[in-house]
mmCIF file of C-alpha atoms in Angstrom:
data_model
loop_
_atom_site.group_PDB
_atom_site.id
_atom_site.type_symbol
_atom_site.label_atom_id
_atom_site.label_comp_id
_atom_site.label_asym_id
_atom_site.label_seq_id
_atom_site.Cartn_x
_atom_site.Cartn_y
_atom_site.Cartn_z
ATOM 1 C CA MET Q 174 -43.872 35.412 40.718
ATOM 2 C CA GLY Q 175 -40.333 36.627 41.447
ATOM 3 C CA ALA Q 176 -37.936 37.845 38.797
ATOM 4 C CA GLN Q 177 -35.567 34.906 39.288
ATOM 5 C CA LEU Q 178 -38.352 32.362 38.910
ATOM 6 C CA ARG Q 179 -39.533 34.068 35.705
ATOM 7 C CA VAL Q 180 -36.002 33.780 34.277
ATOM 8 C CA TYR Q 181 -35.907 30.047 35.005
ATOM 9 C CA LYS Q 182 -39.358 29.521 33.506
ATOM 10 C CA ARG Q 183 -38.353 31.390 30.360
ATOM 11 C CA ARG Q 184 -35.137 29.371 29.983
ATOM 12 C CA ILE Q 185 -36.972 26.068 30.519
ATOM 13 C CA LYS Q 186 -39.456 27.008 27.815
ATOM 14 C CA SER Q 187 -36.640 27.940 25.406
ATOM 15 C CA VAL Q 188 -34.619 24.758 26.043
ATOM 16 C CA THR Q 189 -37.760 22.611 25.719
ATOM 17 C CA ALA Q 190 -38.422 24.098 22.274
ATOM 18 C CA THR Q 191 -34.810 23.421 21.283
ATOM 19 C CA LYS Q 192 -35.094 19.852 22.533
ATOM 20 C CA LYS Q 193 -38.130 19.253 20.314
ATOM 21 C CA ILE Q 194 -36.187 20.523 17.283
ATOM 22 C CA THR Q 195 -33.088 18.407 17.955
ATOM 23 C CA LYS Q 196 -35.251 15.328 18.571
ATOM 24 C CA ALA Q 197 -37.025 15.844 15.246
ATOM 25 C CA MET Q 198 -33.683 16.303 13.458
ATOM 26 C CA GLU Q 199 -32.382 13.120 15.083
ATOM 27 C CA MET Q 200 -35.368 11.132 13.805
ATOM 28 C CA ILE Q 201 -35.043 12.600 10.293
ATOM 29 C CA ALA Q 202 -31.312 11.771 10.166
ATOM 30 C CA ALA Q 203 -32.009 8.226 11.407
ATOM 31 C CA SER Q 204 -34.493 7.629 8.578
ATOM 32 C CA ARG Q 205 -32.167 9.104 5.956
ATOM 33 C CA VAL Q 206 -29.114 7.133 7.032
ATOM 34 C CA VAL Q 207 -30.964 3.857 6.481
ATOM 35 C CA LYS Q 208 -31.788 4.850 2.902
ATOM 36 C CA ALA Q 209 -28.214 6.026 2.338
ATOM 37 C CA GLN Q 210 -26.862 2.707 3.649
ATOM 38 C CA ARG Q 211 -28.965 0.816 1.126
ATOM 39 C CA LYS Q 212 -27.640 2.957 -1.719
ATOM 40 C CA VAL Q 213 -24.049 2.411 -0.575
ATOM 41 C CA ALA Q 214 -24.591 -1.346 -0.426
ATOM 42 C CA ALA Q 215 -26.119 -1.300 -3.915
ATOM 43 C CA SER Q 216 -23.406 0.823 -5.547
ATOM 44 C CA THR Q 217 -20.256 -0.626 -3.960
ATOM 45 C CA PRO Q 218 -20.208 -3.998 -5.815
ATOM 46 C CA TYR Q 219 -20.610 -2.231 -9.181
ATOM 47 C CA ALA Q 220 -17.755 0.159 -8.404
ATOM 48 C CA THR Q 221 -15.537 -2.700 -7.258
ATOM 49 C CA GLU Q 222 -16.170 -4.906 -10.285
ATOM 50 C CA LEU Q 223 -15.739 -1.987 -12.674
ATOM 51 C CA THR Q 224 -12.412 -1.259 -11.012
ATOM 52 C CA ARG Q 225 -11.390 -4.874 -11.556
ATOM 53 C CA ALA Q 226 -12.434 -4.689 -15.219
ATOM 54 C CA VAL Q 227 -10.415 -1.538 -15.852
ATOM 55 C CA THR Q 228 -7.429 -3.048 -14.047
ATOM 56 C CA ALA Q 229 -7.705 -6.197 -16.149
ATOM 57 C CA VAL Q 230 -7.470 -4.096 -19.296
ATOM 58 C CA GLY Q 231 -4.607 -2.031 -17.928
ATOM 59 C CA THR Q 232 -2.549 -4.997 -16.693
ATOM 60 C CA GLY Q 233 -3.582 -7.513 -19.357
ATOM 61 C CA SER Q 234 -2.347 -5.475 -22.274
ATOM 62 C CA ASN Q 235 0.775 -3.648 -23.319
ATOM 63 C CA THR Q 236 -1.141 -0.487 -24.092
ATOM 64 C CA LYS Q 237 0.176 2.611 -22.356
ATOM 65 C CA HIS Q 238 -2.895 4.658 -21.674
ATOM 66 C CA PRO Q 239 -2.454 8.067 -19.986
ATOM 67 C CA LEU Q 240 -5.047 7.179 -17.346
ATOM 68 C CA THR Q 241 -3.340 3.940 -16.275
ATOM 69 C CA THR Q 242 0.316 4.826 -16.765
ATOM 70 C CA GLU Q 243 2.378 6.520 -14.081
ATOM 71 C CA ALA Q 244 3.986 9.769 -15.131
ATOM 72 C CA GLU Q 245 7.773 9.653 -15.015
ATOM 73 C CA THR Q 246 7.813 12.903 -13.075
ATOM 74 C CA ALA Q 247 4.427 13.857 -11.617
ATOM 75 C CA THR Q 248 4.268 17.610 -11.133
ATOM 76 C CA ARG Q 249 0.562 18.321 -10.658
ATOM 77 C CA ALA Q 250 -2.269 16.581 -8.805
ATOM 78 C CA ALA Q 251 -5.992 17.128 -8.332
ATOM 79 C CA VAL Q 252 -7.635 16.563 -4.943
ATOM 80 C CA LEU Q 253 -11.411 16.137 -4.776
ATOM 81 C CA LEU Q 254 -12.777 16.889 -1.297
ATOM 82 C CA LEU Q 255 -16.283 15.754 -0.345
ATOM 83 C CA THR Q 256 -18.021 17.698 2.436
ATOM 84 C CA SER Q 257 -21.654 18.499 3.213
ATOM 85 C CA ASP Q 258 -23.852 21.479 2.436
ATOM 86 C CA ARG Q 259 -25.107 21.701 6.019
ATOM 87 C CA GLY Q 260 -23.546 21.533 9.446
ATOM 88 C CA LEU Q 261 -24.930 20.147 12.714
ATOM 89 C CA ALA Q 262 -22.923 16.957 12.135
ATOM 90 C CA GLY Q 263 -20.245 17.145 14.800
ATOM 91 C CA ALA Q 264 -16.713 16.788 13.454
ATOM 92 C CA PHE Q 265 -17.824 15.291 10.121
ATOM 93 C CA ASN Q 266 -16.721 18.188 7.913
ATOM 94 C CA SER Q 267 -13.685 19.191 9.960
ATOM 95 C CA ASN Q 268 -12.268 15.648 9.810
ATOM 96 C CA ALA Q 269 -12.658 15.492 6.021
ATOM 97 C CA ILE Q 270 -11.102 18.937 5.587
ATOM 98 C CA LYS Q 271 -8.223 17.977 7.879
ATOM 99 C CA ALA Q 272 -7.584 14.806 5.851
ATOM 100 C CA ALA Q 273 -7.579 16.856 2.624
ATOM 101 C CA GLU Q 274 -5.128 19.356 4.080
ATOM 102 C CA GLN Q 275 -2.818 16.547 5.198
ATOM 103 C CA LEU Q 276 -2.962 14.974 1.736
ATOM 104 C CA THR Q 277 -2.285 18.344 0.103
ATOM 105 C CA ALA Q 278 0.705 18.933 2.369
ATOM 106 C CA ARG Q 279 2.067 15.470 1.533
ATOM 107 C CA LEU Q 280 1.699 16.017 -2.212
ATOM 108 C CA GLU Q 281 3.295 19.457 -2.004
ATOM 109 C CA ALA Q 282 6.181 17.963 -0.038
ATOM 110 C CA GLU Q 283 6.696 15.619 -3.006
ATOM 111 C CA GLY Q 284 7.043 18.673 -5.237
ATOM 112 C CA LYS Q 285 3.585 18.520 -6.802
ATOM 113 C CA GLU Q 286 1.264 21.438 -7.393
ATOM 114 C CA VAL Q 287 -2.251 20.717 -6.087
ATOM 115 C CA ASP Q 288 -5.571 21.767 -7.609
ATOM 116 C CA SER Q 289 -8.500 21.612 -5.179
ATOM 117 C CA TYR Q 290 -11.947 20.459 -6.308
ATOM 118 C CA ILE Q 291 -14.588 20.689 -3.590
ATOM 119 C CA VAL Q 292 -18.101 19.298 -3.155
ATOM 120 C CA GLY Q 293 -20.258 20.847 -0.410
ATOM 121 C CA ARG Q 294 -20.786 24.362 0.917
ATOM 122 C CA ARG Q 295 -18.892 23.662 4.148
ATOM 123 C CA GLY Q 296 -15.674 22.817 2.335
ATOM 124 C CA VAL Q 297 -16.084 25.741 -0.052
ATOM 125 C CA ALA Q 298 -16.667 28.149 2.854
ATOM 126 C CA HIS Q 299 -13.581 26.838 4.638
ATOM 127 C CA TYR Q 300 -11.348 27.408 1.616
ATOM 128 C CA ASN Q 301 -12.891 30.779 0.748
ATOM 129 C CA PHE Q 302 -12.449 32.044 4.312
ATOM 130 C CA ARG Q 303 -8.749 31.190 4.091
ATOM 131 C CA GLU Q 304 -8.535 32.662 0.570
ATOM 132 C CA ARG Q 305 -7.409 29.414 -1.027
ATOM 133 C CA THR Q 306 -7.854 28.808 -4.731
ATOM 134 C CA ILE Q 307 -10.606 26.370 -5.746
ATOM 135 C CA ALA Q 308 -10.370 24.905 -9.235
ATOM 136 C CA LYS Q 309 -14.038 23.814 -9.287
ATOM 137 C CA GLN Q 310 -16.836 23.596 -6.745
ATOM 138 C CA TRP Q 311 -20.251 21.936 -6.513
ATOM 139 C CA SER Q 312 -23.052 22.039 -3.946
ATOM 140 C CA GLY Q 313 -26.737 21.366 -3.427
ATOM 141 C CA PHE Q 314 -26.817 17.562 -3.631
ATOM 142 C CA THR Q 315 -24.662 16.232 -0.792
ATOM 143 C CA ASP Q 316 -27.562 14.917 1.327
ATOM 144 C CA GLN Q 317 -29.064 12.792 -1.437
ATOM 145 C CA PRO Q 318 -26.582 12.473 -4.331
ATOM 146 C CA GLU Q 319 -27.603 10.913 -7.638
ATOM 147 C CA TYR Q 320 -25.492 9.307 -10.351
ATOM 148 C CA ALA Q 321 -26.020 12.398 -12.535
ATOM 149 C CA ASP Q 322 -24.306 14.458 -9.815
ATOM 150 C CA ALA Q 323 -21.320 12.103 -9.905
ATOM 151 C CA LYS Q 324 -21.106 12.531 -13.689
ATOM 152 C CA THR Q 325 -21.172 16.305 -13.261
ATOM 153 C CA VAL Q 326 -18.287 16.148 -10.790
ATOM 154 C CA ALA Q 327 -16.304 13.592 -12.790
ATOM 155 C CA GLY Q 328 -16.419 15.540 -16.069
ATOM 156 C CA PRO Q 329 -13.917 18.325 -15.239
ATOM 157 C CA LEU Q 330 -11.658 15.864 -13.405
ATOM 158 C CA ILE Q 331 -11.427 13.538 -16.398
ATOM 159 C CA GLU Q 332 -10.720 16.496 -18.662
ATOM 160 C CA ALA Q 333 -7.980 17.675 -16.306
ATOM 161 C CA ILE Q 334 -6.174 14.329 -16.252
ATOM 162 C CA GLU Q 335 -6.461 13.928 -20.037
ATOM 163 C CA LYS Q 336 -4.766 17.288 -20.605
ATOM 164 C CA ASP Q 337 -1.063 17.850 -20.587
ATOM 165 C CA THR Q 338 0.251 19.543 -17.455
ATOM 166 C CA ALA Q 339 1.532 22.421 -19.577
ATOM 167 C CA GLU Q 340 -2.088 23.093 -20.586
ATOM 168 C CA GLY Q 341 -3.412 23.007 -17.018
ATOM 169 C CA GLY Q 342 -3.829 19.239 -16.741
ATOM 170 C CA VAL Q 343 -2.893 16.985 -13.826
ATOM 171 C CA ASP Q 344 -0.894 13.774 -13.464
ATOM 172 C CA GLU Q 345 -2.839 12.307 -10.529
ATOM 173 C CA LEU Q 346 -6.384 12.332 -9.204
ATOM 174 C CA HIS Q 347 -7.046 11.873 -5.476
ATOM 175 C CA ILE Q 348 -10.326 11.854 -3.572
ATOM 176 C CA VAL Q 349 -10.962 12.602 0.111
ATOM 177 C CA TYR Q 350 -14.262 11.472 1.595
ATOM 178 C CA THR Q 351 -15.764 10.034 4.781
ATOM 179 C CA GLU Q 352 -16.077 6.269 4.700
ATOM 180 C CA PHE Q 353 -19.158 4.811 6.371
ATOM 181 C CA VAL Q 354 -17.985 1.997 8.650
ATOM 182 C CA SER Q 355 -20.951 1.756 11.015
ATOM 183 C CA MET Q 356 -23.579 3.926 12.672
ATOM 184 C CA MET Q 357 -21.035 4.877 15.327
ATOM 185 C CA THR Q 358 -17.866 4.994 13.203
ATOM 186 C CA GLN Q 359 -17.171 7.148 10.147
ATOM 187 C CA THR Q 360 -13.596 7.670 8.994
ATOM 188 C CA ALA Q 361 -12.156 10.351 6.719
ATOM 189 C CA VAL Q 362 -9.991 8.620 4.090
ATOM 190 C CA ASP Q 363 -8.050 9.593 0.988
ATOM 191 C CA SER Q 364 -7.617 7.428 -2.103
ATOM 192 C CA ARG Q 365 -5.865 7.823 -5.431
ATOM 193 C CA LEU Q 366 -8.263 7.195 -8.292
ATOM 194 C CA LEU Q 367 -5.918 7.785 -11.218
ATOM 195 C CA PRO Q 368 -3.520 6.580 -12.467
ATOM 196 C CA LEU Q 369 -5.052 3.248 -11.565
ATOM 197 C CA SER Q 370 -2.939 0.876 -9.496
ATOM 198 C CA LEU Q 371 -3.302 -2.565 -7.983
ATOM 199 C CA GLU Q 372 -3.590 -0.939 -4.548
ATOM 200 C CA THR Q 373 -6.759 0.779 -5.770
ATOM 201 C CA VAL Q 374 -8.318 -2.594 -6.519
ATOM 202 C CA THR Q 375 -7.382 -3.919 -3.105
ATOM 203 C CA SER Q 376 -8.906 -0.921 -1.313
ATOM 204 C CA ALA Q 377 -12.063 -1.130 -3.410
ATOM 205 C CA ALA Q 378 -12.441 -4.798 -2.575
ATOM 206 C CA ALA Q 379 -11.985 -4.048 1.112
ATOM 207 C CA ALA Q 380 -14.616 -1.294 0.936
ATOM 208 C CA ALA Q 381 -17.047 -3.760 -0.596
ATOM 209 C CA GLY Q 382 -16.444 -6.220 2.210
ATOM 210 C CA ALA Q 383 -14.923 -8.818 -0.098
ATOM 211 C CA GLU Q 384 -13.846 -11.979 1.633
ATOM 212 C CA GLU Q 385 -10.761 -12.459 -0.516
ATOM 213 C CA SER Q 386 -8.521 -9.630 -1.628
ATOM 214 C CA ALA Q 387 -6.464 -9.611 -4.801
ATOM 215 C CA LYS Q 388 -3.212 -11.517 -4.418
ATOM 216 C CA LYS Q 389 -0.024 -9.891 -5.604
ATOM 217 C CA ASP Q 390 1.465 -13.143 -6.831
ATOM 218 C CA GLU Q 391 -1.687 -14.189 -8.694
ATOM 219 C CA ILE Q 392 -1.063 -15.224 -12.316
ATOM 220 C CA LEU Q 393 -3.162 -13.038 -14.577
ATOM 221 C CA PRO Q 394 -4.787 -14.536 -17.690
ATOM 222 C CA LEU Q 395 -4.152 -13.316 -21.223
ATOM 223 C CA TYR Q 396 -6.793 -11.129 -22.832
ATOM 224 C CA ASP Q 397 -7.845 -10.227 -26.352
ATOM 225 C CA PHE Q 398 -9.490 -6.827 -26.705
ATOM 226 C CA GLU Q 399 -11.862 -5.683 -29.409
ATOM 227 C CA PRO Q 400 -11.529 -3.290 -31.101
ATOM 228 C CA SER Q 401 -8.406 -2.466 -29.054
ATOM 229 C CA ALA Q 402 -7.286 -2.170 -25.440
ATOM 230 C CA GLU Q 403 -6.960 1.588 -25.822
ATOM 231 C CA ASP Q 404 -10.555 1.922 -27.056
ATOM 232 C CA VAL Q 405 -11.769 -0.254 -24.179
ATOM 233 C CA LEU Q 406 -9.917 1.949 -21.697
ATOM 234 C CA ASP Q 407 -11.343 5.085 -23.304
ATOM 235 C CA ALA Q 408 -14.839 3.659 -22.780
ATOM 236 C CA LEU Q 409 -14.354 2.163 -19.305
ATOM 237 C CA LEU Q 410 -12.310 4.779 -17.493
ATOM 238 C CA PRO Q 411 -14.941 7.561 -17.474
ATOM 239 C CA ARG Q 412 -17.431 5.034 -16.083
ATOM 240 C CA TYR Q 413 -14.834 3.966 -13.521
ATOM 241 C CA VAL Q 414 -14.253 7.524 -12.293
ATOM 242 C CA GLU Q 415 -17.988 8.254 -12.180
ATOM 243 C CA SER Q 416 -18.794 5.069 -10.265
ATOM 244 C CA ARG Q 417 -16.040 5.627 -7.709
ATOM 245 C CA ILE Q 418 -17.078 9.230 -7.146
ATOM 246 C CA TYR Q 419 -20.731 8.194 -6.885
ATOM 247 C CA ASN Q 420 -19.882 5.549 -4.291
ATOM 248 C CA ALA Q 421 -17.797 8.095 -2.354
ATOM 249 C CA LEU Q 422 -20.684 10.601 -2.470
ATOM 250 C CA LEU Q 423 -23.067 7.970 -1.098
ATOM 251 C CA GLN Q 424 -20.649 6.953 1.649
ATOM 252 C CA SER Q 425 -20.137 10.587 2.550
ATOM 253 C CA ALA Q 426 -23.905 11.184 2.665
ATOM 254 C CA ALA Q 427 -24.482 8.131 4.872
ATOM 255 C CA SER Q 428 -21.646 9.227 7.162
ATOM 256 C CA LYS Q 429 -23.065 12.738 7.395
ATOM 257 C CA HIS Q 430 -26.535 11.510 8.351
ATOM 258 C CA ALA Q 431 -25.062 9.162 10.961
ATOM 259 C CA ALA Q 432 -22.956 12.008 12.373
ATOM 260 C CA THR Q 433 -26.000 14.296 12.439
ATOM 261 C CA ARG Q 434 -28.052 11.650 14.222
ATOM 262 C CA ARG Q 435 -25.334 11.195 16.823
ATOM 263 C CA ALA Q 436 -24.870 14.953 17.293
ATOM 264 C CA MET Q 437 -28.599 15.606 17.585
ATOM 265 C CA LYS Q 438 -29.024 12.763 20.085
ATOM 266 C CA SER Q 439 -26.264 14.259 22.188
ATOM 267 C CA ALA Q 440 -27.908 17.690 21.935
ATOM 268 C CA THR Q 441 -31.291 16.241 22.927
ATOM 269 C CA ASP Q 442 -29.790 14.469 25.939
ATOM 270 C CA ASN Q 443 -27.957 17.635 26.989
ATOM 271 C CA ALA Q 444 -31.154 19.650 26.651
ATOM 272 C CA GLY Q 445 -32.951 17.143 28.873
ATOM 273 C CA ASP Q 446 -30.221 17.416 31.524
ATOM 274 C CA LEU Q 447 -30.354 21.212 31.325
ATOM 275 C CA ILE Q 448 -34.139 21.197 31.744
ATOM 276 C CA ASN Q 449 -33.816 19.010 34.842
ATOM 277 C CA ASN Q 450 -31.200 21.346 36.329
ATOM 278 C CA LEU Q 451 -33.289 24.423 35.573
ATOM 279 C CA SER Q 452 -36.375 22.750 37.023
ATOM 280 C CA ARG Q 453 -34.514 22.101 40.268
ATOM 281 C CA LEU Q 454 -33.358 25.703 40.385
ATOM 282 C CA ALA Q 455 -36.872 26.924 39.629
ATOM 283 C CA ASN Q 456 -38.292 24.738 42.406
ATOM 284 C CA ALA Q 457 -35.669 26.074 44.807
ATOM 285 C CA ALA Q 458 -36.520 29.651 43.790
ATOM 286 C CA ARG Q 459 -40.249 28.938 44.235
ATOM 287 C CA GLN Q 460 -39.629 27.402 47.646
ATOM 288 C CA ALA Q 461 -37.567 30.425 48.642
ATOM 289 C CA GLU Q 462 -40.408 32.722 47.571
ATOM 290 C CA ILE Q 463 -42.954 30.665 49.511
ATOM 291 C CA THR Q 464 -40.718 30.679 52.579
ATOM 292 C CA GLN Q 465 -40.276 34.426 52.296
ATOM 293 C CA GLU Q 466 -44.028 34.973 51.926
ATOM 294 C CA ILE Q 467 -44.744 32.791 54.981
ATOM 295 C CA SER Q 468 -42.123 34.679 56.956
ATOM 296 C CA GLU Q 469 -43.705 37.980 55.928
ATOM 297 C CA ILE Q 470 -47.192 36.744 56.898
ATOM 298 C CA VAL Q 471 -45.972 35.422 60.240
ATOM 299 C CA GLY Q 472 -44.073 38.620 60.887
ATOM 300 C CA GLY Q 473 -47.107 40.716 59.980
ATOM 301 C CA ALA Q 474 -49.384 38.624 62.181
ATOM 302 C CA SER Q 475 -46.944 38.893 65.074
ATOM 303 C CA ALA Q 476 -46.685 42.630 64.671
ATOM 304 C CA LEU Q 477 -50.490 42.928 64.542
ATOM 305 C CA ALA Q 478 -50.811 40.777 67.672
ATOM 306 C CA ASP Q 479 -48.291 42.942 69.517
ATOM 307 C CA ALA Q 480 -50.080 46.109 68.466
ATOM 308 C CA THR Q 481 -53.453 44.706 69.620
ATOM 309 C CA ALA Q 482 -51.995 43.620 72.951
ATOM 310 C CA GLY Q 483 -50.549 47.102 73.488
ATOM 311 C CA SER Q 484 -53.884 48.821 72.807
ATOM 312 C CA ASP Q 485 -55.658 46.520 75.341
ATOM 313 C CA LYS Q 486 -53.375 47.731 78.058
#
């Protein structure tokens, strides 16, 4: 076997092994995205209704709670970025990071100082490589997040917004994540969680696929709160932040699995095309070797015939 043919054989073997790996990863991602979709569908209605409940308390009472009242002059904001722990998901992480950087630039242009909170090793590595300050970071649960993980993430954020800005607190809380639209479409979005606004309710209803959105001119009913509206807000708002972060984590996980499935399918298809091309080249090299061997045999036979004919004379 010629040297060139051995090279082709070795490359075909290597690409075939890679194709098996990418195909297995595609199948694993396909099974995980279905489970993640179910979790998103189960958590979204709860997050939406909890948002409505908190809004009802905030708009149905005269209580000025720090988590529902706009600061007169907002000077500091927190941005929570959700990425994945692993790569091999196409532009999933880069799109989320780009959206976070655009949001940060917009907030800084408004004169606000931004604290970055990051979930996922990919986002942390991106910020560390560029020597950017990270207020808090989490990792290890992005593929299959649980509600306990959302509580862990929400804790420092709630503490930050409850503090005064002079003590290191923030006036606003934003979240950047990848919204799962379909198996083929995942979009990086940013949303302001706190202070709560009517736009937040509208976006939450849209994310849940609600048929009717909240109307701006709708007449709101009067409410009585026990023991008080402030106590109700104190109890509901941590649950609101946790539920919204949990839903965002689930959407991000579903989007990541869908992106991985799509990327691995593309890699598998490319590996198949490469194997076909290498096989054609290997066949051409084998044919060239066979042709050369036949030529050498014919040439040797001709030379032997000429030598025999010369000796007969």
